[in-house]
Short mmCIF file of C-alpha atoms and ligand atoms in Angstrom, two decimals:
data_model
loop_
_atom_site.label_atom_id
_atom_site.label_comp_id
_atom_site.label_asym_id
_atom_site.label_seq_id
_atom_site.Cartn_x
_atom_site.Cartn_y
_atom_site.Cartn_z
CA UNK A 1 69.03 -1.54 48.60
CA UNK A 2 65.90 -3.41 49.37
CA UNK A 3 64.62 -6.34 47.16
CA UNK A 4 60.91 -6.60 47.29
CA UNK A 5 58.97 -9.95 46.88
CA UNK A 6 57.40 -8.06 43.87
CA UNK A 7 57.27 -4.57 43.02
CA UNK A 8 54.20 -3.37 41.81
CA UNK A 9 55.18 -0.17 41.16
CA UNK A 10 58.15 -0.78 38.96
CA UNK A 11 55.21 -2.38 36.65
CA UNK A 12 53.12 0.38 36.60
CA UNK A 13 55.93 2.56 35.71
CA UNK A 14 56.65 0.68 32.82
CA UNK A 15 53.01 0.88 31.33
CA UNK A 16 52.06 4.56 33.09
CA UNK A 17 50.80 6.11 30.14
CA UNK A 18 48.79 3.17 28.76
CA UNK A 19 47.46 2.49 31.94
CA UNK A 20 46.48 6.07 32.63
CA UNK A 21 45.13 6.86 29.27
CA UNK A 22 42.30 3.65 29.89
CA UNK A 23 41.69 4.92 33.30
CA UNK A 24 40.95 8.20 32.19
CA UNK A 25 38.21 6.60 29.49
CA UNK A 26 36.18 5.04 32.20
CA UNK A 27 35.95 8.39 33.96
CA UNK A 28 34.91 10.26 30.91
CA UNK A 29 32.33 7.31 29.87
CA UNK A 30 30.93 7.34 33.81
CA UNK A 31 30.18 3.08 33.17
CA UNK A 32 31.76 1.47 35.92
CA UNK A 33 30.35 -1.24 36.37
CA UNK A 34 30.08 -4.13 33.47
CA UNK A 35 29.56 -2.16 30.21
CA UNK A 36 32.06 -2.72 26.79
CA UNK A 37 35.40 -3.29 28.95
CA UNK A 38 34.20 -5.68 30.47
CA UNK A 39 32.82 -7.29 27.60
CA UNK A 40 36.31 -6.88 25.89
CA UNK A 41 38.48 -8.91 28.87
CA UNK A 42 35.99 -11.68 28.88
CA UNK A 43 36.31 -11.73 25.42
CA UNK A 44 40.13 -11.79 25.72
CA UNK A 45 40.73 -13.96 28.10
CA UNK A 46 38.48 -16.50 26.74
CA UNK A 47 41.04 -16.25 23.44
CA UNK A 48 44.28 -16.63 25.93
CA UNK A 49 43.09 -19.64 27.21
CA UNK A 50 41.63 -21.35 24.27
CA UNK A 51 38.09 -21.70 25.71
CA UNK A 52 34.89 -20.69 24.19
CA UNK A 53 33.18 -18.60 27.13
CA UNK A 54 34.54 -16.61 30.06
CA UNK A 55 32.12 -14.63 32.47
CA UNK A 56 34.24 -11.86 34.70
CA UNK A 57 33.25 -11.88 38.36
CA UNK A 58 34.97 -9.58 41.30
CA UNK A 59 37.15 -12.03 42.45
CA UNK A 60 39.17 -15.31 42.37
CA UNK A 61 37.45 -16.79 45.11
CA UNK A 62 33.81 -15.79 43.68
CA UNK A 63 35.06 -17.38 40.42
CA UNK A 64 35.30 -20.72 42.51
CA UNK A 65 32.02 -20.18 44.37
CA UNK A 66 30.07 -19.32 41.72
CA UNK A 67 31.53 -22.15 39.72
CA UNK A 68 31.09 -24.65 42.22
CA UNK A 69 27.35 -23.32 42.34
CA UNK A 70 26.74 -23.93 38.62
CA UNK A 71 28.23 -27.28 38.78
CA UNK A 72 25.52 -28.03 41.60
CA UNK A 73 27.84 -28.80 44.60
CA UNK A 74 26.20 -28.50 47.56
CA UNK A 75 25.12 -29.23 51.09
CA UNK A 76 25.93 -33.36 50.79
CA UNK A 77 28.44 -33.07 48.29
CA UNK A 78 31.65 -33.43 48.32
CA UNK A 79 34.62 -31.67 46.35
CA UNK A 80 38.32 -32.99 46.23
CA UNK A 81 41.11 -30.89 46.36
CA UNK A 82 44.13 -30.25 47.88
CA UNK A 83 45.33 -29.16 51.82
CA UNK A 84 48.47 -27.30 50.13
CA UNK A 85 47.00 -24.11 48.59
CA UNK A 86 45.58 -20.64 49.38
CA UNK A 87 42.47 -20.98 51.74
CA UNK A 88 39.90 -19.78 48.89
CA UNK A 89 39.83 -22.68 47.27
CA UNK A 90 38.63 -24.97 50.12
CA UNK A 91 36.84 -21.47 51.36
CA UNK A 92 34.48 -21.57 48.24
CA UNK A 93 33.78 -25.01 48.64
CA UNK A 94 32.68 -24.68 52.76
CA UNK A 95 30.64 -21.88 51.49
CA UNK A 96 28.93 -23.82 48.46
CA UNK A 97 27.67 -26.33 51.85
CA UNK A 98 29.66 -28.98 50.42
CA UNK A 99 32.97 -30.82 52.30
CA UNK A 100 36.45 -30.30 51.16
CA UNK A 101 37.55 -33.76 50.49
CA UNK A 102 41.38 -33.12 50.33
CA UNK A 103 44.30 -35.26 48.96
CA UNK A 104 47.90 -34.99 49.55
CA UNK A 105 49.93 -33.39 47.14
CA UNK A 106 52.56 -34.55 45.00
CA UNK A 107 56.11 -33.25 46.89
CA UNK A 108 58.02 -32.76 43.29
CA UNK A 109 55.50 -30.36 42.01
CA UNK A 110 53.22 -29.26 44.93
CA UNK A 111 50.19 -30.12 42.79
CA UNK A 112 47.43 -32.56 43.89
CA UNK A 113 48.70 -36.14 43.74
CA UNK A 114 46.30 -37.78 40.64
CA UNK A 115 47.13 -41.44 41.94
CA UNK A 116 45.56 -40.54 45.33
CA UNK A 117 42.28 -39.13 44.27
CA UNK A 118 40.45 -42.46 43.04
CA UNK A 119 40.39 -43.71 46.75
CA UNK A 120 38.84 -40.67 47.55
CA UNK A 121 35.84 -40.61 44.83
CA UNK A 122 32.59 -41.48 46.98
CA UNK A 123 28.59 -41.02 45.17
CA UNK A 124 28.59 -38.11 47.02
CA UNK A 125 31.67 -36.42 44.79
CA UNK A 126 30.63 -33.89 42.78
CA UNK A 127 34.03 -32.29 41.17
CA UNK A 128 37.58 -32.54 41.69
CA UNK A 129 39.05 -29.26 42.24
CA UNK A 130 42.49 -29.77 41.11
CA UNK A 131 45.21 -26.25 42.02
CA UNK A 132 47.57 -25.03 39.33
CA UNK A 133 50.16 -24.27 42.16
CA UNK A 134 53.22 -21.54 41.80
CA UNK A 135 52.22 -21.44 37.88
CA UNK A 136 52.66 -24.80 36.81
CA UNK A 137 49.53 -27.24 36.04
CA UNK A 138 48.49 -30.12 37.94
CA UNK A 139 49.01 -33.35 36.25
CA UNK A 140 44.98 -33.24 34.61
CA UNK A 141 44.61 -36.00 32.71
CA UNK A 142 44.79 -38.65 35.01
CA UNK A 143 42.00 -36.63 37.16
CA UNK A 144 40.49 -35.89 33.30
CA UNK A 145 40.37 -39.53 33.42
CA UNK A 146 39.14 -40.23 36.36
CA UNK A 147 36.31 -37.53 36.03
CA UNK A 148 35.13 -38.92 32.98
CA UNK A 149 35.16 -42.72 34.54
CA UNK A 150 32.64 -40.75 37.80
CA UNK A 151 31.07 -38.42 35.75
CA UNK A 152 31.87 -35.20 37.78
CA UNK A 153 33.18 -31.78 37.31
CA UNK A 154 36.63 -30.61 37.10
CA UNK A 155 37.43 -27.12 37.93
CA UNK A 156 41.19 -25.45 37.98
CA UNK A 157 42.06 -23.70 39.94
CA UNK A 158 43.72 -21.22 37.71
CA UNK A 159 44.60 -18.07 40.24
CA UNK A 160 47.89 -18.60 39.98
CA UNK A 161 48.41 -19.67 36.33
CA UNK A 162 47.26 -17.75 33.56
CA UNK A 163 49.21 -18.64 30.69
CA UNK A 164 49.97 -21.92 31.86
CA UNK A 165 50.51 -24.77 29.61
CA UNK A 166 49.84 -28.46 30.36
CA UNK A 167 50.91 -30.61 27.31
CA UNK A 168 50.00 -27.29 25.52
CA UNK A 169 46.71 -26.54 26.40
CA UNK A 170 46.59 -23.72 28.27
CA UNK A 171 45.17 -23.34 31.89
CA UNK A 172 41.88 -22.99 32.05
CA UNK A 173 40.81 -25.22 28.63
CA UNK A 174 41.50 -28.38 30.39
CA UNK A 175 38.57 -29.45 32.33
CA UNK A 176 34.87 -28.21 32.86
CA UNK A 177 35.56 -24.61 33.60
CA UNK A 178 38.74 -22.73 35.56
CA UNK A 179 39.04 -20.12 37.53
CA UNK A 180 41.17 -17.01 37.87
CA UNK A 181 41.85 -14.13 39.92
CA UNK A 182 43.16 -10.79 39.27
CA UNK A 183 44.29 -9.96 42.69
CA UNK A 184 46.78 -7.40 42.24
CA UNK A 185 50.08 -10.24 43.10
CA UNK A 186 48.81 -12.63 40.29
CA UNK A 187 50.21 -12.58 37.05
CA UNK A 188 47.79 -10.32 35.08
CA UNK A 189 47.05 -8.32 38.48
CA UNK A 190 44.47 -5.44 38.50
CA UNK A 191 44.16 -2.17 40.57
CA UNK A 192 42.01 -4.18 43.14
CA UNK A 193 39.85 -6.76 43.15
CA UNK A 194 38.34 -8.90 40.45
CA UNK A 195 38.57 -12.24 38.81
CA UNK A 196 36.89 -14.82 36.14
CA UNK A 197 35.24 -17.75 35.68
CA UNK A 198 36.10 -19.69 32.20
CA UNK A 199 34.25 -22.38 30.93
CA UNK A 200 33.27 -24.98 28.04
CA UNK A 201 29.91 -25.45 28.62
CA UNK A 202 27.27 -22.96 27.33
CA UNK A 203 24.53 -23.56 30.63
CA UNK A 204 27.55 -23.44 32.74
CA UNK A 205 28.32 -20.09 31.39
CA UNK A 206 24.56 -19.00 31.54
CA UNK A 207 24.32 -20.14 35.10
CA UNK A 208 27.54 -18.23 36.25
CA UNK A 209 26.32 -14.90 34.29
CA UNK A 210 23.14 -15.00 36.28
CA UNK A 211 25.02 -16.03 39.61
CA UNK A 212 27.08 -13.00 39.56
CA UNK A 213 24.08 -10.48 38.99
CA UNK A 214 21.71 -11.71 41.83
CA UNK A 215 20.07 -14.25 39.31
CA UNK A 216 18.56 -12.00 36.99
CA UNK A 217 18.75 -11.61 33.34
CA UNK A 218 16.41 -9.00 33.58
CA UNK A 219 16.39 -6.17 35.98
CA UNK A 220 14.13 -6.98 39.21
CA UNK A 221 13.35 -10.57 37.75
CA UNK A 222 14.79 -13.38 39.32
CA UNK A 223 15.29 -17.04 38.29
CA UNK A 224 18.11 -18.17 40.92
CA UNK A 225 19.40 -16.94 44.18
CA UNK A 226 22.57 -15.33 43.11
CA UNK A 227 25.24 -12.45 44.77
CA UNK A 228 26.16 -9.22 43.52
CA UNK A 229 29.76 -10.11 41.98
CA UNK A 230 30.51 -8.16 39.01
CA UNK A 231 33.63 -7.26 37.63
CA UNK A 232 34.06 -3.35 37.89
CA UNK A 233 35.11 -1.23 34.12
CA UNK A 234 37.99 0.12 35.57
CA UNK A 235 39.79 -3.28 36.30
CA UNK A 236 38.56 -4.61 32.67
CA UNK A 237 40.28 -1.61 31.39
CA UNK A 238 43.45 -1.77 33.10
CA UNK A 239 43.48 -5.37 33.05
CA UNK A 240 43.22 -5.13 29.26
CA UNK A 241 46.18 -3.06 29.10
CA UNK A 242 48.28 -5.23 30.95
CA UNK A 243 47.07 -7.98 29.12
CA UNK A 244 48.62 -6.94 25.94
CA UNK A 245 52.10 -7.58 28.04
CA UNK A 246 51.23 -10.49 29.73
CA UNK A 247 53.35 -13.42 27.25
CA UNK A 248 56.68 -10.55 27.96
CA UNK A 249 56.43 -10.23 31.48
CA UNK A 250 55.99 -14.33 31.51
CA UNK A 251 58.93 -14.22 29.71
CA UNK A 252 60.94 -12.33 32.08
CA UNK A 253 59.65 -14.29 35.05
CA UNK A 254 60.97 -17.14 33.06
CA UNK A 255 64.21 -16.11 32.25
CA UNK A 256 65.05 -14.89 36.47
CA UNK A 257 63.61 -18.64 37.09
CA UNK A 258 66.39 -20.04 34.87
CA UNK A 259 68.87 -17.98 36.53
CA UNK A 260 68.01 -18.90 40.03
CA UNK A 261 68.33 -22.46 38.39
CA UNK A 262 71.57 -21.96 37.20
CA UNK A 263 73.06 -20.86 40.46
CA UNK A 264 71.44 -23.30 42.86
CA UNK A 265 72.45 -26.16 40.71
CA UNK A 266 76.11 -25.51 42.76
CA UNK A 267 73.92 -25.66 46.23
CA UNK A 268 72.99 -29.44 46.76
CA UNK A 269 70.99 -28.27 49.92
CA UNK A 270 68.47 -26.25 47.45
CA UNK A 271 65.77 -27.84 45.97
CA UNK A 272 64.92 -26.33 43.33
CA UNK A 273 61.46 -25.75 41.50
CA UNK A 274 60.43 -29.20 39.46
CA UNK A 275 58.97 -28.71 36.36
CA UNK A 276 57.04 -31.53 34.22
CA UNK A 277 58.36 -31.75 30.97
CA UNK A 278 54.76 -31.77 29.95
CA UNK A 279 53.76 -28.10 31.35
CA UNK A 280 55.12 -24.75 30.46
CA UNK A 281 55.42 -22.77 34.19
CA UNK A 282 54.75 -18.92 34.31
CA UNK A 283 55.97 -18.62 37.98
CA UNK A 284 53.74 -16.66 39.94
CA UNK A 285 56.47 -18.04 42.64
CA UNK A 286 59.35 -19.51 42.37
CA UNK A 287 59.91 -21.82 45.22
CA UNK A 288 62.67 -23.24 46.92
CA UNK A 289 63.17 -25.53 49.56
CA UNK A 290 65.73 -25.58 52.22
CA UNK A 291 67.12 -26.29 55.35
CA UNK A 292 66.40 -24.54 58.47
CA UNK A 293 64.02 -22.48 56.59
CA UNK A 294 62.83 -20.25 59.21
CA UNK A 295 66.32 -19.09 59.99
CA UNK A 296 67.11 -18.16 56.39
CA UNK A 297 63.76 -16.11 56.47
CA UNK A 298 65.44 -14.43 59.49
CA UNK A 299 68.57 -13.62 57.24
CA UNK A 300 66.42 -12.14 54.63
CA UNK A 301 64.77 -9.64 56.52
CA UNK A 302 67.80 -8.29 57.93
CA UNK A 303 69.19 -7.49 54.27
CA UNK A 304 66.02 -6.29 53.27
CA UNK A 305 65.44 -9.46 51.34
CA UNK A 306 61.62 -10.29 50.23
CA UNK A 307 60.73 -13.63 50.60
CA UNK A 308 57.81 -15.39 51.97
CA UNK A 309 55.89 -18.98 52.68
CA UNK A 310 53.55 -20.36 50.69
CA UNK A 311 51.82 -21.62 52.99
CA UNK A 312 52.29 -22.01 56.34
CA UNK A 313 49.58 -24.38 57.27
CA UNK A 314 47.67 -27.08 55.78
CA UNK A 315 43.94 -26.07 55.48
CA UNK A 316 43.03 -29.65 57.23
CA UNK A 317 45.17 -28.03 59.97
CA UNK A 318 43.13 -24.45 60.11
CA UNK A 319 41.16 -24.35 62.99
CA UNK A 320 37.83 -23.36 61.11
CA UNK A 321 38.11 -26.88 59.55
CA UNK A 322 38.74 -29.06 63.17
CA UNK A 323 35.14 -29.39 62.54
CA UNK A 324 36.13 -31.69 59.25
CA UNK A 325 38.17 -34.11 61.95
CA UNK A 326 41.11 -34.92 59.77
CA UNK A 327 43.92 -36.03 61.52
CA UNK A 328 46.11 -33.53 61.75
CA UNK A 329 49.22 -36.09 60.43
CA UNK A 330 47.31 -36.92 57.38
CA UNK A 331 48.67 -35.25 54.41
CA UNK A 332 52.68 -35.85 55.33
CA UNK A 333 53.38 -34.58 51.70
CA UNK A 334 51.72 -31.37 51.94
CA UNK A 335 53.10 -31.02 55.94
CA UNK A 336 56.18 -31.04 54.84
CA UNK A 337 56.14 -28.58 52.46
CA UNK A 338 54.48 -26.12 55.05
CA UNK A 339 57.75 -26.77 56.70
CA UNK A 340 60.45 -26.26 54.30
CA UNK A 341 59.32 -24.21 50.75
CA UNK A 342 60.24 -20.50 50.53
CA UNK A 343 59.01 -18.05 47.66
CA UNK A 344 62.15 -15.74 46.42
CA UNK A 345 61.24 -12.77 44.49
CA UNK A 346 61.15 -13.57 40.98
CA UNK A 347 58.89 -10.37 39.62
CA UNK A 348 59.48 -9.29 36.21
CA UNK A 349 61.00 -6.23 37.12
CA UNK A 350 63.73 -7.93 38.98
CA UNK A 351 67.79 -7.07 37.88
CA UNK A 352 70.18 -9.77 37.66
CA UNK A 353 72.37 -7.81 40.58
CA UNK A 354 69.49 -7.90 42.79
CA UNK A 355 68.98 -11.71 41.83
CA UNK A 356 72.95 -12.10 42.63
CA UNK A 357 72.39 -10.58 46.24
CA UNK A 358 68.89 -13.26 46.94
CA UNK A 359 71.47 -15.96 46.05
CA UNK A 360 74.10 -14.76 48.15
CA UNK A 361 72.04 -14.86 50.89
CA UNK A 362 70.89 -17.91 50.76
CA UNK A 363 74.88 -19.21 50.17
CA UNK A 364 75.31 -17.32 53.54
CA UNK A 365 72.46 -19.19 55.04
CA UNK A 366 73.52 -22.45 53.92
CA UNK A 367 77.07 -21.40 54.91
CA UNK A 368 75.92 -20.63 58.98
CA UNK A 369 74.28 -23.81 59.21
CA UNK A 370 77.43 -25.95 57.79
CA UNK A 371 79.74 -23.61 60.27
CA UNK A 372 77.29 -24.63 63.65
CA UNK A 373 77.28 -28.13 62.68
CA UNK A 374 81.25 -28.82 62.35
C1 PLP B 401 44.61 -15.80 44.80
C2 PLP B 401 44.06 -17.17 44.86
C3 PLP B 401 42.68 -17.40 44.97
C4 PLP B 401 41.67 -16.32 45.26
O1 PLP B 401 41.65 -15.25 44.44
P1 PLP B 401 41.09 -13.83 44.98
O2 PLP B 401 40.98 -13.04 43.73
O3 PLP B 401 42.08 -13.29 45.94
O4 PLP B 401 39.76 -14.07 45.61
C5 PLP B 401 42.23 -18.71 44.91
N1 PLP B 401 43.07 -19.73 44.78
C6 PLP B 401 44.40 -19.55 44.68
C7 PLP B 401 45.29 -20.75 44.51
C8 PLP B 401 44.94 -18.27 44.74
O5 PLP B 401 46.27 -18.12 44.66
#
């Protein structure tokens, strides 16, 4: 039998009639776009992550953009961030006109290195765009810190880490504003599309609400250039659904982390996910390092085995940012971890058997290399 990364459908199939049911609502009401659902999951989400305003847009990467606009990053500026994460994040901040300023990451956890940034802070730095990576926090309050010290924004990047704890705050509550996305992979995943920006600040939240309707507050009236990004009724509605499971199906991811744990602690050659004692990880992936990683991803797809790399490339290596004229060996943290991590499935879903045969393989794996080399 196959083992899927994740298995979408397995989750629907726990929730069908829920989920169905609030689909069904939105057709009879005929309000698609914004409207009472949508309303409801800002409302929600806002609670989940201990903030005081969230403003739902129609995607992760719109969150950042429209985040970064608010904050007034732009051409000149300059954001910090990291080279190890999904483009969008250094996407959003190219698009804003300002440069990506990246920092290498810390190799334990993946997440931006804090005692890097400083040397990095110029009068042209508007916000530090620290990455929640995998589910766990970055270390934010050395960059809290260090943004208070500079005066600029910090914005999470919370895509990957709703319900994410850092010395238990929750993701999202711990600088200016965070953002998340509901792509259908994440953690609370919708049935498409959509995301959300969360914030602290009352004028941020006022700025992003006009942002996301072409600047108006009023129909045909327009007090800022903004984009048509709003979040559609029929992901609120399903997304408040799943919602309601969200802290169980962390759980679960939790509990097939610790079991992975458990049997790689007899496999020296696997490294293992670190996790601060200071942050509570919901495991979006779980991520392993090993040797010869290519060839194990070889092994996996001929038993059927899900797996995949997170990420491949450093963005300072992409070609659309040659332009930026990094060397390409800066970074050596975040290189290597191009190199070597691999994401195992770790879904909710997922059976302890089918857990037992992702282990197996990579004891084979491990096994093949040992057998060449003697
Ligand atoms: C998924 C993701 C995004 C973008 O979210 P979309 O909803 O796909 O636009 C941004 N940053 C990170 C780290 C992500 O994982």
């Amino acid at each position: 039998m196959a083992i899927p990364l994740l298995d979408l459908r397995a989750q629907y199939l726990r929730i069908k009639d829920e989920i169905d049911e609030a689909v069904a609502e939105i057709f009879e009401s005929q309000q698609f776009i914004g409207g009472p659902k949508v309303e409801a999951l800002e409302r929600a989400i806002a609670d989940y992550a201990r903030a005081p305003y969230a403003v739902g847009v129609a995607s992760g990467t719109d969150a950042l953009l429209l985040l970064l606009k608010a904050s007034d990053a732009a051409a000149g500026a300059e954001v910090i961030t990291t080279p190890f994460t999904f483009f969008a994040t250094a996407g959003a901040i190219f698009n804003v006109g300002a440069r990506p300023v990246f920092v290498d990451i810390d190799p334990k956890t993946y997440n931006i290195d804090p005692n890097a940034i400083e040397e990095k802070i110029s009068p042209r730095t508007r916000a530090i765009l620290p990455v929640h990576l995998y589910g766990q926090c970055a270390d934010m309050d050395p960059i809290l810190e260090l943004a208070a010290k500079y005066n600029v924004f910090v914005i999470e990047d919370a895509a990957q880490s709703l319900g994410a704890r850092y010395k238990g705050r929750p993701a999202c509550s711990l600088g200016h504003a965070g953002a998340l996305s509901f792509f259908p992979s994440k953690n609370l995943g919708g049935a498409g599309d959509g995301g959300m920006a969360v914030m602290r600040d009352s004028e941020i939240e006022a700025r992003v609400r006009l942002l996301r309707n072409h600047g108006a507050s009023e129909t045909y009236y327009h007090q800022l250039v903004g984009t048509n990004s709003r979040l559609d009724a029929l992901q609120a509605a399903v997304l408040l659904v799943k919602l309601r499971h969200l802290e169980q199906w962390t759980e679960e991811r939790r509990a097939n982390a610790a079991y992975y744990n458990q049997k790689f602690a007899e496999m020296p050659e696997v490294i293992t996910p670190y996790v601060s004692p200071e942050c509570h990880h919901v495991y979006n992936q779980y991520v392993i390092r090993l040797p010869k990683r290519d060839q194990a991803r070889e092994l996996f797809a001929k038993r059927g085995i899900g797996c995949s790399v997170y990420y491949p490339l450093p963005l300072h290596r992409q070609e659309c940012f040659l332009d930026l004229e990094y060397d390409e060996n800066a970074f050596p943290n975040s290189c290597a971890a191009c190199e070597e991590v691999l994401a195992l499935p770790v879904y909710p879903e997922l059976a302890r058997e089918q857990q037992d045969e992702v282990v197996n393989a990579v004891k084979d794996h491990l096994a093949s290399l040992f057998s060449i080399s003697n």
